[in-house]
PDB file of N, CA and C in Angstrom:
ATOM      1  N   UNK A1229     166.066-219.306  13.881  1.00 72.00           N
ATOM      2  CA  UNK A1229     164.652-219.164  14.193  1.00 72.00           C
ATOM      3  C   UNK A1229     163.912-220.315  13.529  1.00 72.00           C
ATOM      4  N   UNK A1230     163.164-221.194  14.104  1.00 75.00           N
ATOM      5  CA  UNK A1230     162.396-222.281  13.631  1.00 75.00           C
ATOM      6  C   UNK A1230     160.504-221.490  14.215  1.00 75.00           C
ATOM      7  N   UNK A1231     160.209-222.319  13.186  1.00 76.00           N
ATOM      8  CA  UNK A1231     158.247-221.986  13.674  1.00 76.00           C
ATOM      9  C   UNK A1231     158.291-223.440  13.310  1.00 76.00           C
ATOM     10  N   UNK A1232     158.342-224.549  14.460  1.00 73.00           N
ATOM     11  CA  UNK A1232     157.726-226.207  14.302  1.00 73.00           C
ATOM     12  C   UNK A1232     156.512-226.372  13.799  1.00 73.00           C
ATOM     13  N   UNK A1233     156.561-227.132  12.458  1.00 60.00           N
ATOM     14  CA  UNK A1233     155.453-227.238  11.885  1.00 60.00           C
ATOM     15  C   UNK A1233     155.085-228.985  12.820  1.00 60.00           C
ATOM     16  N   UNK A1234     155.961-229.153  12.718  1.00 63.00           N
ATOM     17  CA  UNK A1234     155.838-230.626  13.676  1.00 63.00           C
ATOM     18  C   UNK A1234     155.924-230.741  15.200  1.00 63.00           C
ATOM     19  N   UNK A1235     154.607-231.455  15.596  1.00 63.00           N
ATOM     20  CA  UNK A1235     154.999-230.967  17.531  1.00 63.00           C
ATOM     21  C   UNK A1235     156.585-231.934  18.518  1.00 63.00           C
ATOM     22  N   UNK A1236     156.447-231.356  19.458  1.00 70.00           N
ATOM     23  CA  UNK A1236     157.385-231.466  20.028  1.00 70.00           C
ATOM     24  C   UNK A1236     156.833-232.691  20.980  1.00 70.00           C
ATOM     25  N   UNK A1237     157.062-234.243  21.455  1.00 64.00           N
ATOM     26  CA  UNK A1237     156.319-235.004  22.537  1.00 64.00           C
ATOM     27  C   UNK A1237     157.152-235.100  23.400  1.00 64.00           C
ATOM     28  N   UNK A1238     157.160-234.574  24.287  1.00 65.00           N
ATOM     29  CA  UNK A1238     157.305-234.452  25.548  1.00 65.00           C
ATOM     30  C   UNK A1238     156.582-234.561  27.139  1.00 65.00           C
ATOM     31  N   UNK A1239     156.049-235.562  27.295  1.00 63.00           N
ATOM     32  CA  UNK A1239     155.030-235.742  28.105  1.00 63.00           C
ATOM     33  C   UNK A1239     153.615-235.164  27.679  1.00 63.00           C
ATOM     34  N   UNK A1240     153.571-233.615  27.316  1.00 65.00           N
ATOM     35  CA  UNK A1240     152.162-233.485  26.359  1.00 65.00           C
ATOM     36  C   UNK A1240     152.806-232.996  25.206  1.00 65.00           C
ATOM     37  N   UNK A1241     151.689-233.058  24.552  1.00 73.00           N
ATOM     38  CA  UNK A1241     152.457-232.852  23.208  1.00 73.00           C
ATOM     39  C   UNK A1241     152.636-231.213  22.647  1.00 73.00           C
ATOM     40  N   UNK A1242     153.769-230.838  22.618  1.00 80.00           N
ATOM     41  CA  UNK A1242     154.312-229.354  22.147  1.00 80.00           C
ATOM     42  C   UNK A1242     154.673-228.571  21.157  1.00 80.00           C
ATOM     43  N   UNK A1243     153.885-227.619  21.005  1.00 83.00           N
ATOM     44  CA  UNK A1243     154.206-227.125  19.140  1.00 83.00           C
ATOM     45  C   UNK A1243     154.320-225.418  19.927  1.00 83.00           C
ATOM     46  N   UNK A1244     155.524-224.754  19.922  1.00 88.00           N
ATOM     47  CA  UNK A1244     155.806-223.546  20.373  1.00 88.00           C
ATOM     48  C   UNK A1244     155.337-222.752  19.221  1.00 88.00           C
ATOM     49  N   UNK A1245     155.358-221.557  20.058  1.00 90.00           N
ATOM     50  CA  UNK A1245     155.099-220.586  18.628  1.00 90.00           C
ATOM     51  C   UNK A1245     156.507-220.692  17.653  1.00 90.00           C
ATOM     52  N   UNK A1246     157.433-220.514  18.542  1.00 93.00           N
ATOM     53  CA  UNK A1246     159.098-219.870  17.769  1.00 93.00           C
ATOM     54  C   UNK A1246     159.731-220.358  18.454  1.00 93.00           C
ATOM     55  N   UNK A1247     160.967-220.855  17.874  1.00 92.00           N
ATOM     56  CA  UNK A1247     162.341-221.715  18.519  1.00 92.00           C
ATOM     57  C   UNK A1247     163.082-220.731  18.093  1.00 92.00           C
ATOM     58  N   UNK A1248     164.375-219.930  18.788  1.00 94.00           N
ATOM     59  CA  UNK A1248     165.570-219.555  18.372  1.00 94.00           C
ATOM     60  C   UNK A1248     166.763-220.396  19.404  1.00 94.00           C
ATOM     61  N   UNK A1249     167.803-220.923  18.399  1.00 91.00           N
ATOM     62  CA  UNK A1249     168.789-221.712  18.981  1.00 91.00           C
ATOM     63  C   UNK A1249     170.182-220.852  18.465  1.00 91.00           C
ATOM     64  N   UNK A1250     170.811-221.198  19.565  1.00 91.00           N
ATOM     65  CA  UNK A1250     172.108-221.051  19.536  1.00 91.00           C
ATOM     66  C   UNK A1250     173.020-222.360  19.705  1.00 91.00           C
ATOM     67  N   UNK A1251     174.227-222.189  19.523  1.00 90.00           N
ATOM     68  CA  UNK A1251     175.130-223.338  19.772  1.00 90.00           C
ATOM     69  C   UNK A1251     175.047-223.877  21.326  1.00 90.00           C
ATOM     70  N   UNK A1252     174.565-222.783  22.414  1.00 88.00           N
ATOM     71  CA  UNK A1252     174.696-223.003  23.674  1.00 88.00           C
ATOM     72  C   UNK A1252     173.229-222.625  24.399  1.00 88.00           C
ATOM     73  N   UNK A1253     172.429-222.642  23.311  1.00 91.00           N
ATOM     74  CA  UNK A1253     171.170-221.930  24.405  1.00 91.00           C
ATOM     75  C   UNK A1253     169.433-222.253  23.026  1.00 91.00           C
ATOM     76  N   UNK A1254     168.256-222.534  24.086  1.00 92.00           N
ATOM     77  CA  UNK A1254     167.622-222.459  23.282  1.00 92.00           C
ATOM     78  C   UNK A1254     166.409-221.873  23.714  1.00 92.00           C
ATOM     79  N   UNK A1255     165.609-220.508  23.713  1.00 95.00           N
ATOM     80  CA  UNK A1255     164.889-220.021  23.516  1.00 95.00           C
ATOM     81  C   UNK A1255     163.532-220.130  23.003  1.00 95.00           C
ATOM     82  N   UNK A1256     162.287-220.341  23.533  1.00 95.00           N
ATOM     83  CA  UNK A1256     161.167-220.763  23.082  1.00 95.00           C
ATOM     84  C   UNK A1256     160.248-219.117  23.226  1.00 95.00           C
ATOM     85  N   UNK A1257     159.921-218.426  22.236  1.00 96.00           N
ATOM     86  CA  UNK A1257     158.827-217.698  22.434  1.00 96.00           C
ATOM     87  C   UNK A1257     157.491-218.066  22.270  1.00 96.00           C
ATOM     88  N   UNK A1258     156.607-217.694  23.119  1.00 94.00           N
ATOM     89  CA  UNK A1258     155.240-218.051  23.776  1.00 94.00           C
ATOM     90  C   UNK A1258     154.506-216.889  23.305  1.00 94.00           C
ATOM     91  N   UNK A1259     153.530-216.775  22.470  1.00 94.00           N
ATOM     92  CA  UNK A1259     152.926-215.346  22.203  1.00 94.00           C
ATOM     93  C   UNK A1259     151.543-216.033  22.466  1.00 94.00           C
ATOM     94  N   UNK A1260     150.755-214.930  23.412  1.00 92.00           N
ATOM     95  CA  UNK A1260     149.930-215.229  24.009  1.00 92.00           C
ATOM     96  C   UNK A1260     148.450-214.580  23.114  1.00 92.00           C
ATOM     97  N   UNK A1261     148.084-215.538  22.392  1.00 88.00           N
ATOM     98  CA  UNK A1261     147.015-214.597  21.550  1.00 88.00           C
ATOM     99  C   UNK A1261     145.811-214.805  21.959  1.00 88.00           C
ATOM    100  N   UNK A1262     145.397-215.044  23.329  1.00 88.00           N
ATOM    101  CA  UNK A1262     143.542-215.495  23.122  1.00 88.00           C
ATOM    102  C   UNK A1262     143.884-215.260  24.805  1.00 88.00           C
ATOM    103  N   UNK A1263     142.345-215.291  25.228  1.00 86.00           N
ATOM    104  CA  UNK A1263     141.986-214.807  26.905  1.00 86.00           C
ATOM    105  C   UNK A1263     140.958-215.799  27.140  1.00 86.00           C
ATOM    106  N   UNK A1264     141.198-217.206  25.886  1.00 90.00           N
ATOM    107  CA  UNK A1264     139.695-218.144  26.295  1.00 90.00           C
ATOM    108  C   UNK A1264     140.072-219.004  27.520  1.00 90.00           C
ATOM    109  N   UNK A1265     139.516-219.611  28.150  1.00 92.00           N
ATOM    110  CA  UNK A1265     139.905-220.229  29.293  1.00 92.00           C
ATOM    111  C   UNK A1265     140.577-221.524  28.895  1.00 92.00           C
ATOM    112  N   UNK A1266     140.435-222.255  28.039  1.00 91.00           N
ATOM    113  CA  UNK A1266     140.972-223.150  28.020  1.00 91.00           C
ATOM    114  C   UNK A1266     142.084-222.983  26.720  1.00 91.00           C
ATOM    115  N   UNK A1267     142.468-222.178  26.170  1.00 89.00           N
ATOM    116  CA  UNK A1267     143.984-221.922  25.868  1.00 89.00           C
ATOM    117  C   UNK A1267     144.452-221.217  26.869  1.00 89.00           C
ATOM    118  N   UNK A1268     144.010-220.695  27.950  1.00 88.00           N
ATOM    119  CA  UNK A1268     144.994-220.179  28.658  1.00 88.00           C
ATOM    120  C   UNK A1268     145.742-221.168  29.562  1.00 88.00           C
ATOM    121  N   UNK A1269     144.452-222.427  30.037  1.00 90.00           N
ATOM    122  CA  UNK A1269     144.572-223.745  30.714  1.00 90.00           C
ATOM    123  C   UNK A1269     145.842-224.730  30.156  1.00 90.00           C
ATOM    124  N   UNK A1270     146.081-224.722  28.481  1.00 87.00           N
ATOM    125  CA  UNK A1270     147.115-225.015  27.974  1.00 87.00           C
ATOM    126  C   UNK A1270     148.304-224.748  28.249  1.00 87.00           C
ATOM    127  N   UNK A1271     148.062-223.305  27.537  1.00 86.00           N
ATOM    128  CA  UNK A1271     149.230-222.744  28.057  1.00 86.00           C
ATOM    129  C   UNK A1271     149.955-222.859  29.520  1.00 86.00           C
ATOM    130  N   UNK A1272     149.534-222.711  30.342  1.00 89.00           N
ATOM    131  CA  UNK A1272     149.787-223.180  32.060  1.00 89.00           C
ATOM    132  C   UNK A1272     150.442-224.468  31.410  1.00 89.00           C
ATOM    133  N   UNK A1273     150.035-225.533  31.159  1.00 86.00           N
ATOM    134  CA  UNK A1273     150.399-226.795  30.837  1.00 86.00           C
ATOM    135  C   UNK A1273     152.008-226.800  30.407  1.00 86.00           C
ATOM    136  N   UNK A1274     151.673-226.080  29.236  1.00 87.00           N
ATOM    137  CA  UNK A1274     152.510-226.043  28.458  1.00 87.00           C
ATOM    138  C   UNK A1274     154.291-225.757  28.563  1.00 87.00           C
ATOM    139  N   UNK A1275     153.820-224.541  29.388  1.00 91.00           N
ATOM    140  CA  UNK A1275     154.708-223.592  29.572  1.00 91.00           C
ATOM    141  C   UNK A1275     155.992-224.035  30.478  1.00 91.00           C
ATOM    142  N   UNK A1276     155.902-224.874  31.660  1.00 91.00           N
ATOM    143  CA  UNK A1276     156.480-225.738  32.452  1.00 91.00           C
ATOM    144  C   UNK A1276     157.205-226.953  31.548  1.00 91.00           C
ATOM    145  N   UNK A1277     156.411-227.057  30.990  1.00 89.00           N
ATOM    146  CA  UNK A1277     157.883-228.143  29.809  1.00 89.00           C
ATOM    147  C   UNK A1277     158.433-227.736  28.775  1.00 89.00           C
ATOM    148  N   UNK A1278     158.110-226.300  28.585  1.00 91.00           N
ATOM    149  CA  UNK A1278     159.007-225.842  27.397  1.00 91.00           C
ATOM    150  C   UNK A1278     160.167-225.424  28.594  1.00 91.00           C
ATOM    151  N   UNK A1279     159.694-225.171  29.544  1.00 92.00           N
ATOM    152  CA  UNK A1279     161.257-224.120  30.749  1.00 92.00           C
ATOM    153  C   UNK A1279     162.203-225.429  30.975  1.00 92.00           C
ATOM    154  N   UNK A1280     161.593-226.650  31.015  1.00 90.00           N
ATOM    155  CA  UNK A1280     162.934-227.801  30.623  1.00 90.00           C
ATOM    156  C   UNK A1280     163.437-228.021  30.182  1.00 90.00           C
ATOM    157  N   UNK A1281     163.418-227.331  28.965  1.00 90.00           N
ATOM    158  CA  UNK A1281     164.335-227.574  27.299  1.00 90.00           C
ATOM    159  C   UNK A1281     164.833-226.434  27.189  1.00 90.00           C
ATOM    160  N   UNK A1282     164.327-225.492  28.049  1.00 92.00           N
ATOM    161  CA  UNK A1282     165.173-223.741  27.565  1.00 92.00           C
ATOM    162  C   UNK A1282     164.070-222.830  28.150  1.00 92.00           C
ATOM    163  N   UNK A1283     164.732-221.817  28.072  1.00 95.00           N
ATOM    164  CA  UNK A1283     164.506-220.514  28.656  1.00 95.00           C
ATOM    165  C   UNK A1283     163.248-220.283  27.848  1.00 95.00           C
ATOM    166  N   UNK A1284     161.949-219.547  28.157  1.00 96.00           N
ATOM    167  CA  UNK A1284     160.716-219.015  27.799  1.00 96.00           C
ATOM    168  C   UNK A1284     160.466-217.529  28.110  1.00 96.00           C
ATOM    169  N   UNK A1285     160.071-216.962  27.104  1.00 96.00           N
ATOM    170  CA  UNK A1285     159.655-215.778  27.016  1.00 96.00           C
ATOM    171  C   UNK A1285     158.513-215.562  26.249  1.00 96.00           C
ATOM    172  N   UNK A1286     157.700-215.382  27.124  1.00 95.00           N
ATOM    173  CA  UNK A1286     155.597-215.055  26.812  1.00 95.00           C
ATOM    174  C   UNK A1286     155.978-213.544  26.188  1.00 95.00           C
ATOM    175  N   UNK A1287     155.110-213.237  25.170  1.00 96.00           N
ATOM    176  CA  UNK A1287     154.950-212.066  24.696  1.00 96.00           C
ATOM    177  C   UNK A1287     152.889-212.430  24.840  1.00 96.00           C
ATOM    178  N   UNK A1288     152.578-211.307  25.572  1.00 95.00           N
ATOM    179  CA  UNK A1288     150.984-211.042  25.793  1.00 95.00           C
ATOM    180  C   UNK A1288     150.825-210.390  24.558  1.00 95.00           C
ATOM    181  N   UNK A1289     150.458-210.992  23.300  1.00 94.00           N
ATOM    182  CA  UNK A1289     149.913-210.108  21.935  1.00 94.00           C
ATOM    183  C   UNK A1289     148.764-209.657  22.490  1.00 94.00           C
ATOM    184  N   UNK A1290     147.956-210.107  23.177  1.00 92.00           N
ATOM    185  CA  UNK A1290     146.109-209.879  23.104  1.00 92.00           C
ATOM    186  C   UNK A1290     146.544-208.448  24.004  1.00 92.00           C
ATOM    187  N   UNK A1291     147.122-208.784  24.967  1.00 93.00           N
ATOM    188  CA  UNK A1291     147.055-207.187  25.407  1.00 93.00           C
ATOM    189  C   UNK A1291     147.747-206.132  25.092  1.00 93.00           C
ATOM    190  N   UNK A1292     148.993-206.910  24.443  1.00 96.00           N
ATOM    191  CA  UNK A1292     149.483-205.623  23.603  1.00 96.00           C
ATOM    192  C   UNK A1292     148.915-205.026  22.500  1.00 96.00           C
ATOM    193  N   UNK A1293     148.120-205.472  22.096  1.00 94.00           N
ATOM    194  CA  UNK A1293     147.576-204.595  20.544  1.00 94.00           C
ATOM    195  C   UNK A1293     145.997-204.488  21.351  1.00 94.00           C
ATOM    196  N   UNK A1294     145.563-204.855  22.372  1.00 94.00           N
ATOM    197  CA  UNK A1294     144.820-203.533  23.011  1.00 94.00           C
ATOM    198  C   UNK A1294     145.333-202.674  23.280  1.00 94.00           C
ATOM    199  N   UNK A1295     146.601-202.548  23.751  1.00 95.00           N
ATOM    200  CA  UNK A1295     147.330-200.814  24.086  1.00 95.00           C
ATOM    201  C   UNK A1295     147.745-200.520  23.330  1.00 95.00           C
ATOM    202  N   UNK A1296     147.733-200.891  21.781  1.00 96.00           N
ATOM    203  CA  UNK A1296     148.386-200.295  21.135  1.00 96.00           C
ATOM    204  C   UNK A1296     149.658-200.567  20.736  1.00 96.00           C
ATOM    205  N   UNK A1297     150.635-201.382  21.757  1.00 95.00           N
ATOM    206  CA  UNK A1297     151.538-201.230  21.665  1.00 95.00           C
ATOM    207  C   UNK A1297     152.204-202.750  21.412  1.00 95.00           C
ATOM    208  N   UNK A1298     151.403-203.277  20.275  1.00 96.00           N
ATOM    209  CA  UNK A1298     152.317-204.868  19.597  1.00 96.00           C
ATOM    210  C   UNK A1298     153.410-204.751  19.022  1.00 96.00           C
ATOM    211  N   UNK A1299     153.490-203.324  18.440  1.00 97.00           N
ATOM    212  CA  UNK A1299     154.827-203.779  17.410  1.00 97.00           C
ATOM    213  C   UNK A1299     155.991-203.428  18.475  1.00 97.00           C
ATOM    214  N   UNK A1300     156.083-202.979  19.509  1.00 97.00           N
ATOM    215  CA  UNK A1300     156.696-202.278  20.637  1.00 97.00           C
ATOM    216  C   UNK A1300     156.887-203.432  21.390  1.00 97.00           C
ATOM    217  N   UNK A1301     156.546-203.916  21.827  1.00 96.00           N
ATOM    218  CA  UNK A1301     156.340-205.171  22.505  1.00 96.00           C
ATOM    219  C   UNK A1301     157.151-206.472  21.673  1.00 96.00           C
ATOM    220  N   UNK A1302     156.820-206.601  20.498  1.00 96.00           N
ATOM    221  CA  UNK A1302     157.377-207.819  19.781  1.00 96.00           C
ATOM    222  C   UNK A1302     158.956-207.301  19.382  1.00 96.00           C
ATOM    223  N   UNK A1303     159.216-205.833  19.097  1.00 97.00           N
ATOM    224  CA  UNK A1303     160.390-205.493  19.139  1.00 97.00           C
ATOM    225  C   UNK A1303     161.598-205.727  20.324  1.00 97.00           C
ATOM    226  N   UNK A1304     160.848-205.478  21.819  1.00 97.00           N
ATOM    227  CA  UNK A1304     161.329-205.631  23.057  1.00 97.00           C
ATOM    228  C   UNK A1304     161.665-206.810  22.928  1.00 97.00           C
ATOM    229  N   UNK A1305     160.714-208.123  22.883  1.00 97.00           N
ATOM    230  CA  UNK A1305     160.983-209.755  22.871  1.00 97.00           C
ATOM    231  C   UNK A1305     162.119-209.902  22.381  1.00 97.00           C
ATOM    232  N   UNK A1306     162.089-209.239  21.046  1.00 96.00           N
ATOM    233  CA  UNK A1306     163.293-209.655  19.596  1.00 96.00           C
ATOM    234  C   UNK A1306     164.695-209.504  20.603  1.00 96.00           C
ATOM    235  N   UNK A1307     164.902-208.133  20.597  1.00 96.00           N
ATOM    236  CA  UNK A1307     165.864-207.486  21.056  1.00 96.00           C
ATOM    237  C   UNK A1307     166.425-208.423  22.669  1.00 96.00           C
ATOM    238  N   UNK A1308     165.433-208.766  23.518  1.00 96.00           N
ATOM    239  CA  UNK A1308     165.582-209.960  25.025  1.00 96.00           C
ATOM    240  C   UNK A1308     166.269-210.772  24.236  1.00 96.00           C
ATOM    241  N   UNK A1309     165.846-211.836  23.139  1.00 96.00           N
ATOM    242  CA  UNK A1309     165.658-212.663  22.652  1.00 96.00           C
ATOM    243  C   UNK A1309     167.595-212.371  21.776  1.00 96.00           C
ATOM    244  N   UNK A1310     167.816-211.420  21.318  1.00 95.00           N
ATOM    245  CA  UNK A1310     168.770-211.605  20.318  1.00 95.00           C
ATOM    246  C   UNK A1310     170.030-211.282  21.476  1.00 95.00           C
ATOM    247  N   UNK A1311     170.359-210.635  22.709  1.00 94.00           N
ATOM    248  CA  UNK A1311     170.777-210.223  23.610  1.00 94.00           C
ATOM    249  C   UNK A1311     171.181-211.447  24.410  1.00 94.00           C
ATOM    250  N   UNK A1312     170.054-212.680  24.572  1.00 93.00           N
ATOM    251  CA  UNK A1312     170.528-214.141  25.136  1.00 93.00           C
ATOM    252  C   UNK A1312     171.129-214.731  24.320  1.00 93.00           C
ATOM    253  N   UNK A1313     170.800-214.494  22.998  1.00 92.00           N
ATOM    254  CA  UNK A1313     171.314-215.698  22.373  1.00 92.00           C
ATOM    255  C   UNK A1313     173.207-215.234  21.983  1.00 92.00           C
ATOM    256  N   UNK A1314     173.506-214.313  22.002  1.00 89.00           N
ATOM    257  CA  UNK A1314     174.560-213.534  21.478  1.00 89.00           C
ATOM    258  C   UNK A1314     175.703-213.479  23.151  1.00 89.00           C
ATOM    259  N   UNK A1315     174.520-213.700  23.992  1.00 84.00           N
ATOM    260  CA  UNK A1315     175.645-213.964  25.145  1.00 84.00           C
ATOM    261  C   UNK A1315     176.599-215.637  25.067  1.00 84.00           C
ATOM    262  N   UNK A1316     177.795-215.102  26.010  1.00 60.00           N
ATOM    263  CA  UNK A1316     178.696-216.528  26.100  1.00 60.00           C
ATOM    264  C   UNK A1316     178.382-216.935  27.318  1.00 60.00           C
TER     265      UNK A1316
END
């Protein structure tokens, strides 16, 4: 598990929330914390060049902890997340 304190340049410049790597696979989680228009405009951006380097998985925080249900939600990700990486 990495959190890049340093961005990633890749045509725009990329700082993920969370990297998990494997020997064969690399995983970028996307946690979606704001509904402003122009981080969401990013994100769109964004999101298309992290899926070139590896597989992406958005976790919606803003709407999960309106329902209540963040820690449920970030558990689900984990569990997606530990399930790819553990495959051959």
């Amino acid at each position: 598990l990495d959190k890049p304190v340093f961005p990633i340049v890749k045509g725009e410049t990329l700082r993920p929330d969370f990297v998990f790597r494997s020997p064969n696979r690399t995983i970028f989680l996307e946690v979606m914390g704001s509904s402003d228009d122009e981080y969401e405009e990013r994100k769109e951006r964004v999101l298309p060049e992290l899926q070139q380097m590896g597989e992406v998985i958005v976790l919606d925080a803003l709407r999960a902890e309106q329902d209540r249900r963040l820690e449920d939600e970030i558990n689900q990700a984990l569990k997606k997340i530990s399930a790819k990486l553990l495959k051959h």
